[in-house]
PDB file of C-alpha atoms and ligand atoms in Angstrom:
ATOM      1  CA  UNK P   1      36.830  15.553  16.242  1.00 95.00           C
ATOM      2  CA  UNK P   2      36.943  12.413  14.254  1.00 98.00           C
ATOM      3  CA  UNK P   3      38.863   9.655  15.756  1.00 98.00           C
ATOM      4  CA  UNK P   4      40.780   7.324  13.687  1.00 98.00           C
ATOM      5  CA  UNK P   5      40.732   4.070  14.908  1.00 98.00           C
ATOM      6  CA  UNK P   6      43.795   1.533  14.647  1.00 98.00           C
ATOM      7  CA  UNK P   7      44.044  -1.864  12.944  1.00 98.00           C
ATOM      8  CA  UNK P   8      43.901  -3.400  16.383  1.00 98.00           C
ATOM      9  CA  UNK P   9      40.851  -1.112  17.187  1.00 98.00           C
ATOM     10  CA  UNK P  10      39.210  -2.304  13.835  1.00 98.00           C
ATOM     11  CA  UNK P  11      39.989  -5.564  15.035  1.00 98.00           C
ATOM     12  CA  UNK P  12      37.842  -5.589  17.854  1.00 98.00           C
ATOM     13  CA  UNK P  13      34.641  -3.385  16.283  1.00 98.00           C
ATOM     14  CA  UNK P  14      34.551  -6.002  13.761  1.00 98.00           C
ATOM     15  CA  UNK P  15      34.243  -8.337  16.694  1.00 98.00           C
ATOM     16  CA  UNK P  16      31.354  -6.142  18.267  1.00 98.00           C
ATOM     17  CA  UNK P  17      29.664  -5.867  14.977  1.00 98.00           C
ATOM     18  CA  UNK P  18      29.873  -9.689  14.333  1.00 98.00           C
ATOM     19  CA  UNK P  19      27.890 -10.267  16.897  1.00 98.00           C
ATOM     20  CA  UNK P  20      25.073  -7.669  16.399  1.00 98.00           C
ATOM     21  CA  UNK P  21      24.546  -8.869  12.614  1.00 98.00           C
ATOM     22  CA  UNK P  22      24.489 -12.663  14.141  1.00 98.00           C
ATOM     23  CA  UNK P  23      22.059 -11.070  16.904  1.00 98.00           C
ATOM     24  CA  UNK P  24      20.208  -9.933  13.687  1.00 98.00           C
ATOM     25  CA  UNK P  25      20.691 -13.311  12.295  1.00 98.00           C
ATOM     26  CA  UNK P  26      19.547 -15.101  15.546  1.00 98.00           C
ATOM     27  CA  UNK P  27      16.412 -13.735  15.820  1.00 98.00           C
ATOM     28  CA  UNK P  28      15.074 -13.897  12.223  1.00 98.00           C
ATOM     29  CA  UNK P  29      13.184 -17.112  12.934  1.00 98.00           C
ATOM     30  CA  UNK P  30      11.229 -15.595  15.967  1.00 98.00           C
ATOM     31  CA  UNK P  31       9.855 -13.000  13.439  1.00 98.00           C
ATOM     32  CA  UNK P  32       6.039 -14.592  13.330  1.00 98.00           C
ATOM     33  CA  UNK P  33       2.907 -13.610  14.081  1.00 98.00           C
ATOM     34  CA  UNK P  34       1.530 -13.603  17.720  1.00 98.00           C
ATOM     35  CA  UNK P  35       5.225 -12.744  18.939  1.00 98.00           C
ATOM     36  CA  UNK P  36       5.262  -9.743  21.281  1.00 99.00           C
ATOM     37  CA  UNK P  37       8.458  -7.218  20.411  1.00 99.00           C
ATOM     38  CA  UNK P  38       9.280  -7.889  24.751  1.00 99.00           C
ATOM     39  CA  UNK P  39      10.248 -11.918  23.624  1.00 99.00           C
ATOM     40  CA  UNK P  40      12.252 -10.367  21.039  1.00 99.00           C
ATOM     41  CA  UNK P  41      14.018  -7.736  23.331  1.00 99.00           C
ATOM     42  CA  UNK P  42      14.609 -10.778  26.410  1.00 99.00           C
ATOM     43  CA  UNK P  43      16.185 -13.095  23.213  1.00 99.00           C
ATOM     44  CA  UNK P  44      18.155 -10.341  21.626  1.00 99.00           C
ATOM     45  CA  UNK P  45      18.963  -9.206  25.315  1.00 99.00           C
ATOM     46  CA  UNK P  46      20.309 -13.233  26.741  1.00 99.00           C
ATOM     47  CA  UNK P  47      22.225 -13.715  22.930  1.00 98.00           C
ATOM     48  CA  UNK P  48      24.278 -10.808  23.300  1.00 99.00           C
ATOM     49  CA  UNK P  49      25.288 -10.835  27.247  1.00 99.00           C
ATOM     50  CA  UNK P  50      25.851 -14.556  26.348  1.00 98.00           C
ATOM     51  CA  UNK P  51      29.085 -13.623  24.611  1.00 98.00           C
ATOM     52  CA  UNK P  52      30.330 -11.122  26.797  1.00 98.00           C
ATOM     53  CA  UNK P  53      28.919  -8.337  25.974  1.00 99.00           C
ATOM     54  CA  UNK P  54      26.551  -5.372  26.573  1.00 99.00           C
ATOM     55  CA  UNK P  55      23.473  -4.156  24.471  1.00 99.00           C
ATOM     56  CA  UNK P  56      24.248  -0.546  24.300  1.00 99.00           C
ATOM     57  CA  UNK P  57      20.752   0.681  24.137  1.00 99.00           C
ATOM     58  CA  UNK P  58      19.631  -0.364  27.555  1.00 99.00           C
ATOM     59  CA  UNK P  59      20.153   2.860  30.128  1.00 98.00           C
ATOM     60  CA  UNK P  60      21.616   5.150  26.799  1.00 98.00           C
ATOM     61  CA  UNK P  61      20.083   8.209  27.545  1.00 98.00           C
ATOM     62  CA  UNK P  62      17.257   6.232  29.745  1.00 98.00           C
ATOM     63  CA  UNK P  63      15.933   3.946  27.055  1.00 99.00           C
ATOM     64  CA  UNK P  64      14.496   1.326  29.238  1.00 98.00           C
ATOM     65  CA  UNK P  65      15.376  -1.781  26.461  1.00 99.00           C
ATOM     66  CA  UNK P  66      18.063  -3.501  25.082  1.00 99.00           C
ATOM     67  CA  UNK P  67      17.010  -3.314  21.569  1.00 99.00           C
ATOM     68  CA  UNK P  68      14.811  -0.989  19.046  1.00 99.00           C
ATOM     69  CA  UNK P  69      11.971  -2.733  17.916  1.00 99.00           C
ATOM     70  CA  UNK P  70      10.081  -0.481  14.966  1.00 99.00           C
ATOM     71  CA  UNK P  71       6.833  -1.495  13.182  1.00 99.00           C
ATOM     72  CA  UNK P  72       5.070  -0.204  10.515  1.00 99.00           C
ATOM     73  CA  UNK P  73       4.816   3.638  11.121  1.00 99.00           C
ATOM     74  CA  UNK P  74       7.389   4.219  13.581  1.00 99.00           C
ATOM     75  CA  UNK P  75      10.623   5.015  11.851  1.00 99.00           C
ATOM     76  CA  UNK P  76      12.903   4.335  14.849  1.00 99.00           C
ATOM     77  CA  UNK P  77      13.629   3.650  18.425  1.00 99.00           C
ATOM     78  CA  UNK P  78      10.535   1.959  19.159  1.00 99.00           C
ATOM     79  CA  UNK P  79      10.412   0.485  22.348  1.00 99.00           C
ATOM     80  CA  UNK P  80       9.623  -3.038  23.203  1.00 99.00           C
ATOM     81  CA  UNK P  81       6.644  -3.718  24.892  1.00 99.00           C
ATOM     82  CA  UNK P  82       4.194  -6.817  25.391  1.00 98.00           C
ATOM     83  CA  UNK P  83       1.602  -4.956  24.354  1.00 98.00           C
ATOM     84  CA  UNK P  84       2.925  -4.944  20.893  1.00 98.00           C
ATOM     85  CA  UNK P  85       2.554  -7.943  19.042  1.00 98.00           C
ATOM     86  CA  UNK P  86       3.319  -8.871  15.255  1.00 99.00           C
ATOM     87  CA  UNK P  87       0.746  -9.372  13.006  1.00 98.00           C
ATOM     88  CA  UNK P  88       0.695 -11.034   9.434  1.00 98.00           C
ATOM     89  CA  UNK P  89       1.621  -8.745   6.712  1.00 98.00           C
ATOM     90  CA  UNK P  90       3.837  -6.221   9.055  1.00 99.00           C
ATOM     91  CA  UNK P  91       7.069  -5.525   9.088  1.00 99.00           C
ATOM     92  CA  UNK P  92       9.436  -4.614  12.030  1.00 99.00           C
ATOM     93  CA  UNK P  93      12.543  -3.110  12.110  1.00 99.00           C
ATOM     94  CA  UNK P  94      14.878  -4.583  15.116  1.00 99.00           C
ATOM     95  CA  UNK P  95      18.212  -2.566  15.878  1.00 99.00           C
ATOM     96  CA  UNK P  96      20.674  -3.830  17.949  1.00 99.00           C
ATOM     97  CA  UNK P  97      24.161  -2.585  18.893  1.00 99.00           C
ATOM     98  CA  UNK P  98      26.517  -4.793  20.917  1.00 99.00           C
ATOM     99  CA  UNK P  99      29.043  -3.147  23.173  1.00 99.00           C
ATOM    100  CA  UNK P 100      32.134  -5.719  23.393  1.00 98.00           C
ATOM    101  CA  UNK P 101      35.708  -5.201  24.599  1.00 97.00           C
ATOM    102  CA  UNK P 102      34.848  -1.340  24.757  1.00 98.00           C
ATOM    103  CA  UNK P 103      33.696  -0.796  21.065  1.00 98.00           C
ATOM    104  CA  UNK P 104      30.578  -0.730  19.342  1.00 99.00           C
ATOM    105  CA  UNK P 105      28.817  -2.672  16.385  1.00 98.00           C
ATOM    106  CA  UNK P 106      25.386  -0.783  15.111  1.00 99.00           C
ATOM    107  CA  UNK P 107      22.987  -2.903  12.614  1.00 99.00           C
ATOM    108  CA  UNK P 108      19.488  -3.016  11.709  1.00 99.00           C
ATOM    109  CA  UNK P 109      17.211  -4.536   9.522  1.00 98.00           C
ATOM    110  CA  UNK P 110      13.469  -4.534   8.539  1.00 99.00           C
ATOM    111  CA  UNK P 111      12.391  -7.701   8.131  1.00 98.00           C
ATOM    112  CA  UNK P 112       8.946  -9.044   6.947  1.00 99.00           C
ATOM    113  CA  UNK P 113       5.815 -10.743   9.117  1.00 98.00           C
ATOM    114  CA  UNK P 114       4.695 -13.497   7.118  1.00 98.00           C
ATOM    115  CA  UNK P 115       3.641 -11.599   3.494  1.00 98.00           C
ATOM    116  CA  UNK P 116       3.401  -8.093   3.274  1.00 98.00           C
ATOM    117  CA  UNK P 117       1.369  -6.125   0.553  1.00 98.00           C
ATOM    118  CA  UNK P 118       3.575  -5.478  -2.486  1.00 98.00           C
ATOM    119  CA  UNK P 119       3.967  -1.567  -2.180  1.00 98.00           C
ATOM    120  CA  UNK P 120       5.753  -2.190   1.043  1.00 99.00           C
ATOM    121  CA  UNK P 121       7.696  -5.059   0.338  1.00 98.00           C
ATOM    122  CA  UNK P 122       9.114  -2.848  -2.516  1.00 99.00           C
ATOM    123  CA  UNK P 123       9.888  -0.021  -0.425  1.00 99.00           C
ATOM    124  CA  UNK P 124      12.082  -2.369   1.756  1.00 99.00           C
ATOM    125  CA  UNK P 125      13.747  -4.053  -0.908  1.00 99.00           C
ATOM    126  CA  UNK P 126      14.753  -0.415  -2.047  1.00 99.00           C
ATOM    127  CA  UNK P 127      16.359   0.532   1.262  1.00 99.00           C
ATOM    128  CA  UNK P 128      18.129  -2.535   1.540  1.00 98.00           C
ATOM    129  CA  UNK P 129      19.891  -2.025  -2.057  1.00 98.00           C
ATOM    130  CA  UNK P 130      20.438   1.607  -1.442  1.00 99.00           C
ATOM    131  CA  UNK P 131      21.753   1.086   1.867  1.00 99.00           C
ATOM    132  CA  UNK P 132      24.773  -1.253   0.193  1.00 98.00           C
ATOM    133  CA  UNK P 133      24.241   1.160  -2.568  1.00 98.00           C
ATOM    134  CA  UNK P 134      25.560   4.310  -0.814  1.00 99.00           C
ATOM    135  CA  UNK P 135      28.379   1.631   1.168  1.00 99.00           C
ATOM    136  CA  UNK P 136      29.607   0.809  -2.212  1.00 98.00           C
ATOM    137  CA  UNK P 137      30.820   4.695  -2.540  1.00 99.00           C
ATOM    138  CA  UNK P 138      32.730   4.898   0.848  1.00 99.00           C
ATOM    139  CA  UNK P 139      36.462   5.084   0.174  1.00 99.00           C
ATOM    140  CA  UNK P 140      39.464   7.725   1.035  1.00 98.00           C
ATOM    141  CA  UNK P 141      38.751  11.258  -0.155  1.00 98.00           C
ATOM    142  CA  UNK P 142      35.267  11.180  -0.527  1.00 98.00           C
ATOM    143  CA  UNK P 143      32.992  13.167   1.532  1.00 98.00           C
ATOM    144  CA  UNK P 144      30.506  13.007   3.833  1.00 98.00           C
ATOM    145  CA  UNK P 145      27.625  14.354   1.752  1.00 98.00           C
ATOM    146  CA  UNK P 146      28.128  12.482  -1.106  1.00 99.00           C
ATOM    147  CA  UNK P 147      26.524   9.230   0.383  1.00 99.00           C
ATOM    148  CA  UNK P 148      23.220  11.317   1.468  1.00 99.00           C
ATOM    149  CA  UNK P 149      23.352  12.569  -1.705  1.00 98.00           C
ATOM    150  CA  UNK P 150      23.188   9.260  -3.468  1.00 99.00           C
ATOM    151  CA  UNK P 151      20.537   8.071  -1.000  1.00 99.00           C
ATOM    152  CA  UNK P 152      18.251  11.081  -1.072  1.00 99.00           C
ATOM    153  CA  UNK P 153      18.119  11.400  -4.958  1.00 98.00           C
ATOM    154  CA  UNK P 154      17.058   7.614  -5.510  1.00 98.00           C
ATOM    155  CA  UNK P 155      14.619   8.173  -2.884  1.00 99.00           C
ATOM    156  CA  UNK P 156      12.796  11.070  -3.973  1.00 98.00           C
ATOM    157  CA  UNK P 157      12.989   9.860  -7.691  1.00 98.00           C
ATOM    158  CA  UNK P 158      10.973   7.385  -6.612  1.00 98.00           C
ATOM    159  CA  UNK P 159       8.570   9.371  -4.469  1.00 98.00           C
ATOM    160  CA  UNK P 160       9.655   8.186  -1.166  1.00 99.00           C
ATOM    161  CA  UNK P 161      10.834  10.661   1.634  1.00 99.00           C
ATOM    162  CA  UNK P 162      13.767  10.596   3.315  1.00 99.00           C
ATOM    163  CA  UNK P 163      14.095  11.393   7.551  1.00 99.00           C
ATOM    164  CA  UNK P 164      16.111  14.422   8.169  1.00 98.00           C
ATOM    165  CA  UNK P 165      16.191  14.094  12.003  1.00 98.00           C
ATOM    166  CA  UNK P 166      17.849  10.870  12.517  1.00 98.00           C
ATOM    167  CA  UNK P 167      21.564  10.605  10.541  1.00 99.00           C
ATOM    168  CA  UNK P 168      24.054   7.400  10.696  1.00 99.00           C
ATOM    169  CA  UNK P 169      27.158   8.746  12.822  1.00 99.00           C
ATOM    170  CA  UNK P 170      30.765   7.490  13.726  1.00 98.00           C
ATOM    171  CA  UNK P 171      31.294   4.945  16.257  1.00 98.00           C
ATOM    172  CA  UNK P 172      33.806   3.318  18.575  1.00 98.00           C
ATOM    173  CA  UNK P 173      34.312   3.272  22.047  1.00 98.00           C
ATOM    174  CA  UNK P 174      31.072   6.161  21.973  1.00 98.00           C
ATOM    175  CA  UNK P 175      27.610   4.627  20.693  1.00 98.00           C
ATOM    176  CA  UNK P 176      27.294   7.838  18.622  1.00 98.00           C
ATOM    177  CA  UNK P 177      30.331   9.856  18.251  1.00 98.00           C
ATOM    178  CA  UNK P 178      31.162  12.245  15.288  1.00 98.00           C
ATOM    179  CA  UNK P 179      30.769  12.947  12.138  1.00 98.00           C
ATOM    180  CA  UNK P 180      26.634  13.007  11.651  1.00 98.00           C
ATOM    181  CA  UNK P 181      25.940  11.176   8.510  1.00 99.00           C
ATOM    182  CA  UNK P 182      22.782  12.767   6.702  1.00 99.00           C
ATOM    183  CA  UNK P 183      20.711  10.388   4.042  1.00 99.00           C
ATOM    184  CA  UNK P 184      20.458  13.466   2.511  1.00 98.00           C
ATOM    185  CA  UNK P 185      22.763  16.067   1.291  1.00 98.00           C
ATOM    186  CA  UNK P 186      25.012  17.592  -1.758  1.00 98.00           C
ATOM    187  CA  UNK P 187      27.717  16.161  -3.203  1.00 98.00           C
ATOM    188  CA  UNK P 188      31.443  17.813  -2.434  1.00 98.00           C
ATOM    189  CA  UNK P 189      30.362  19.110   0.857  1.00 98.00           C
ATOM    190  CA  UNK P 190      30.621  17.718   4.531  1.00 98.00           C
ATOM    191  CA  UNK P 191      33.926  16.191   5.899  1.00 98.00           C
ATOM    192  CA  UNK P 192      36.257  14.031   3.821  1.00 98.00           C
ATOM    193  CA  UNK P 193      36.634  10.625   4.732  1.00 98.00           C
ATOM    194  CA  UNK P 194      39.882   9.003   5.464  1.00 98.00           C
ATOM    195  CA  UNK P 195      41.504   5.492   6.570  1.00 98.00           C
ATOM    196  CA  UNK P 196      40.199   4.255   9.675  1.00 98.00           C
ATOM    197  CA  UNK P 197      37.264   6.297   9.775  1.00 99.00           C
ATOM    198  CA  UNK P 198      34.231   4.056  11.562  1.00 99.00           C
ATOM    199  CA  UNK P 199      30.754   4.979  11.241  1.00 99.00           C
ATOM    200  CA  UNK P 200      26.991   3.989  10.416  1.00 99.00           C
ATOM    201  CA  UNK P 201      25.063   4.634   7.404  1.00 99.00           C
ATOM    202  CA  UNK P 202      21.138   4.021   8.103  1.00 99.00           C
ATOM    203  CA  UNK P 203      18.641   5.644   5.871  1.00 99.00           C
ATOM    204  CA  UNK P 204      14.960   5.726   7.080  1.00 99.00           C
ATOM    205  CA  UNK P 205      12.703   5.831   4.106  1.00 99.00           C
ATOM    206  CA  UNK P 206       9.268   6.475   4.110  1.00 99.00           C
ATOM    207  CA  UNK P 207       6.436   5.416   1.844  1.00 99.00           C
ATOM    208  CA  UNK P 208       5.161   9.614   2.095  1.00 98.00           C
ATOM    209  CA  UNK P 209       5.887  12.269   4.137  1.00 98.00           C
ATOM    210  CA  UNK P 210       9.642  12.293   5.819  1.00 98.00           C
ATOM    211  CA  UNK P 211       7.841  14.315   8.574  1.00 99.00           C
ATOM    212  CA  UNK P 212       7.814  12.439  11.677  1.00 99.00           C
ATOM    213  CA  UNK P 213       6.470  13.392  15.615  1.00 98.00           C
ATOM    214  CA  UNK P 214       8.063  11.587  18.535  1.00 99.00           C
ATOM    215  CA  UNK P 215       5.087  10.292  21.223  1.00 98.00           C
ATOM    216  CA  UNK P 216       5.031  11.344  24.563  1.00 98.00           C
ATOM    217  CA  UNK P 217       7.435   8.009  25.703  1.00 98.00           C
ATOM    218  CA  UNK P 218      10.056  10.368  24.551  1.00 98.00           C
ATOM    219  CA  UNK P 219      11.603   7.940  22.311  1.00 99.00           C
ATOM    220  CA  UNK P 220       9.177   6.093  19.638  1.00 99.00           C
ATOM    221  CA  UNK P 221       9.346   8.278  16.463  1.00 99.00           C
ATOM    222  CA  UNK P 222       6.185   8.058  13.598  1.00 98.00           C
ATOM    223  CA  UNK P 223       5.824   9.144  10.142  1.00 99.00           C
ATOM    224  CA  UNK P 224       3.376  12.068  10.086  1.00 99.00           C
ATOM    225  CA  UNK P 225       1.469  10.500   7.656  1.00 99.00           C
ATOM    226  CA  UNK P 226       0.923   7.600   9.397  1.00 99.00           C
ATOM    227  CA  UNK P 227       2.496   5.636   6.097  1.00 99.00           C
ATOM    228  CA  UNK P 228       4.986   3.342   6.571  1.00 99.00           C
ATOM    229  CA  UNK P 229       8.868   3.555   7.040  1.00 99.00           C
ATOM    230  CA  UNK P 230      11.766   1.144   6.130  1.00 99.00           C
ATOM    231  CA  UNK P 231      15.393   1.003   6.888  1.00 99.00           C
ATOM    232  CA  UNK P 232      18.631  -0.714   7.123  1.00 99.00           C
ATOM    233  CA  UNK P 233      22.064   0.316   9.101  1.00 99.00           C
ATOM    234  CA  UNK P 234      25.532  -1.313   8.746  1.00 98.00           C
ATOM    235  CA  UNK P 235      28.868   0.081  10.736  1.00 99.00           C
ATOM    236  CA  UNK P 236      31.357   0.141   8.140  1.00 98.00           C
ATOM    237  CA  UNK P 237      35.215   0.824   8.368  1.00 99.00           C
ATOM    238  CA  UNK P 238      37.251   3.386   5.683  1.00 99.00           C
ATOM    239  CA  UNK P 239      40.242   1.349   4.434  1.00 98.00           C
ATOM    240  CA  UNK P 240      43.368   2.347   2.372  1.00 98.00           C
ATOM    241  CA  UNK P 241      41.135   2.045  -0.866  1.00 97.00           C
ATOM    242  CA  UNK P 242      37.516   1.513   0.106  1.00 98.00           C
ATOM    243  CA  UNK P 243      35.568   0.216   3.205  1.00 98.00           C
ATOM    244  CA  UNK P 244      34.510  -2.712   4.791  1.00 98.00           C
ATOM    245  CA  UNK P 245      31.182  -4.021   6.498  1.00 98.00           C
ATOM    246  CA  UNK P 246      31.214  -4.562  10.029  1.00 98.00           C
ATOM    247  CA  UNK P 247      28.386  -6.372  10.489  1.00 98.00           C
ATOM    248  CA  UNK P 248      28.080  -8.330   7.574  1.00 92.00           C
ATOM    249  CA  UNK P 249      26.122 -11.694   8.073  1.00 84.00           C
ATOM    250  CA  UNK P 250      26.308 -14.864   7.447  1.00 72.00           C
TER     251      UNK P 250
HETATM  252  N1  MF3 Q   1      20.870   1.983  17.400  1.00 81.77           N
HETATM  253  C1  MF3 Q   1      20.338   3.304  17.150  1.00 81.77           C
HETATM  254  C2  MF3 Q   1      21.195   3.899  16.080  1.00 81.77           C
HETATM  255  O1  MF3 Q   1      21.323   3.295  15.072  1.00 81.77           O
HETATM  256  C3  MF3 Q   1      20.313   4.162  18.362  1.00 81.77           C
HETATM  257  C4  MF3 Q   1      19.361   3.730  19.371  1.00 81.77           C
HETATM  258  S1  MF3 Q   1      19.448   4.799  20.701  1.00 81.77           S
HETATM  259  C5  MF3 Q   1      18.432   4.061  21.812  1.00 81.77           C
HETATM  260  O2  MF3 Q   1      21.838   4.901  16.201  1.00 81.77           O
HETATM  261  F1  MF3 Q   1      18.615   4.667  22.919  1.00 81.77           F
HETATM  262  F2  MF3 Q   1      17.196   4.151  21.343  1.00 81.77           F
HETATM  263  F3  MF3 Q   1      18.747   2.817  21.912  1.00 81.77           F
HETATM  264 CO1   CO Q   2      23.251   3.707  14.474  1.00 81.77          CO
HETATM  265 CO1   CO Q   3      21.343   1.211  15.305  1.00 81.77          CO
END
């Protein structure tokens, strides 16, 4: 089932998602070199229990952190760890969701270590514009597989893969609740989207292979291939004619 949340419960996921794209925002200027993805995870951890609320991700499912922290090769749900510490020309994806007067806000972004080579720094410039890309298309009537379908054919035209095994999904009072939204898909097929209708849309795109393995933590997933991965995620609302962004920043 697909709940459809109020104007009053809009109200307050636009309050939860505030604060994960200014927990976004916060941390951009820790993003250096010699910074361990742990420093990131205690910041991201004190910012967002700081204004009364909980980072989701810490106990969901046993993930021992309270954020995502993703570099290079691993797609998603990398785990923060002292041991892993940003080098020049990286780039690390950090994913936070803030749980706040019982509803969620889900964001992520890749962001760059100092400069990166220019085949990667294009690859995350596309999934940034087709994230807000496939947004633009979310309105009443429209359904679910025609944003994967937008996503997956500007990806592959351009050689990159797309991940199959991790989808955007609705949100609310659950972290993931339904419907699954593929980055991939056909057009005119999947559920139909109507007012009040909350969910994610976060495309992982790979510089080769979409294939992916998960290591033995349970949790951090890789590209096959070993090439790397990009991607964005905004919670977005349906309105009465279109949509709006969540956790849009500053
Ligand atoms: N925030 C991720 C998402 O976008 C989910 C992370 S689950 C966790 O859906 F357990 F790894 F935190
Ligand atoms: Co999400
Ligand atoms: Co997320």
């Amino acid at each position: 089932m697909i709940s459809i949340k109020s104007a009053r419960e809009i109200e307050l996921m636009r309050e939860a998602g505030r604060l994960a794209s200014r927990t976004l925002d916060m941390i951009a200027d820790y993003i250096k070199p010699g910074v361990s993805t742990e420093e990131l995870n205690q910041l991201c951890h004190e910012f967002i229990v700081s204004h009364d609320a909980y980072p989701a991700p810490l106990n969901y499912k046993g993930f021992p952190k309270s954020i995502c922290s993703s570099i290079n090769e691993v797609i998603c749900h990398g785990i923060p760890s002292k041991k892993d510490i940003l080098k020049e020309g990286d780039i690390i994806n950090i994913d936070v969701t803030a749980l706040k007067n019982g509803f969620h806000g889900d964001t992520n972004r890749t962001y760059y270590v100092g400069e990166v080579s220019p085949e990667v720094r294009a690859l995350v410039e596309f999934t940034r514009e087709v994230t807000h890309k496939a947004i633009s298309i979310v309105k009443p009537g429209i359904r679910v597989g025609d944003i994967g379908h937008l996503i997956q054919t500007e990806a592959e035209a351009r050689g990159y893969g797309v991940v199959r095994e991790f989808t955007g999904h609705g949100l609310g009072r659950q972290f993931h609740e339904a419907p699954s939204i593929p980055h991939y898909g056909r057009p005119g097929t999947g559920p139909k989207l109507r007012k009040g209708m909350t969910f994610t849309i976060e495309p992982m795109i790979n510089l080769g292979t979409p294939d992916l393995h998960v290591l033995s933590d349970g949790w951090t997933a890789i590209t096959d291939d070993g090439k790397w991965s990009a991607q964005f995620e905004h919670s977005i609302a349906v309105t009465d004619n279109g949509h709006e962004i969540l956790t849009l920043s500053n």
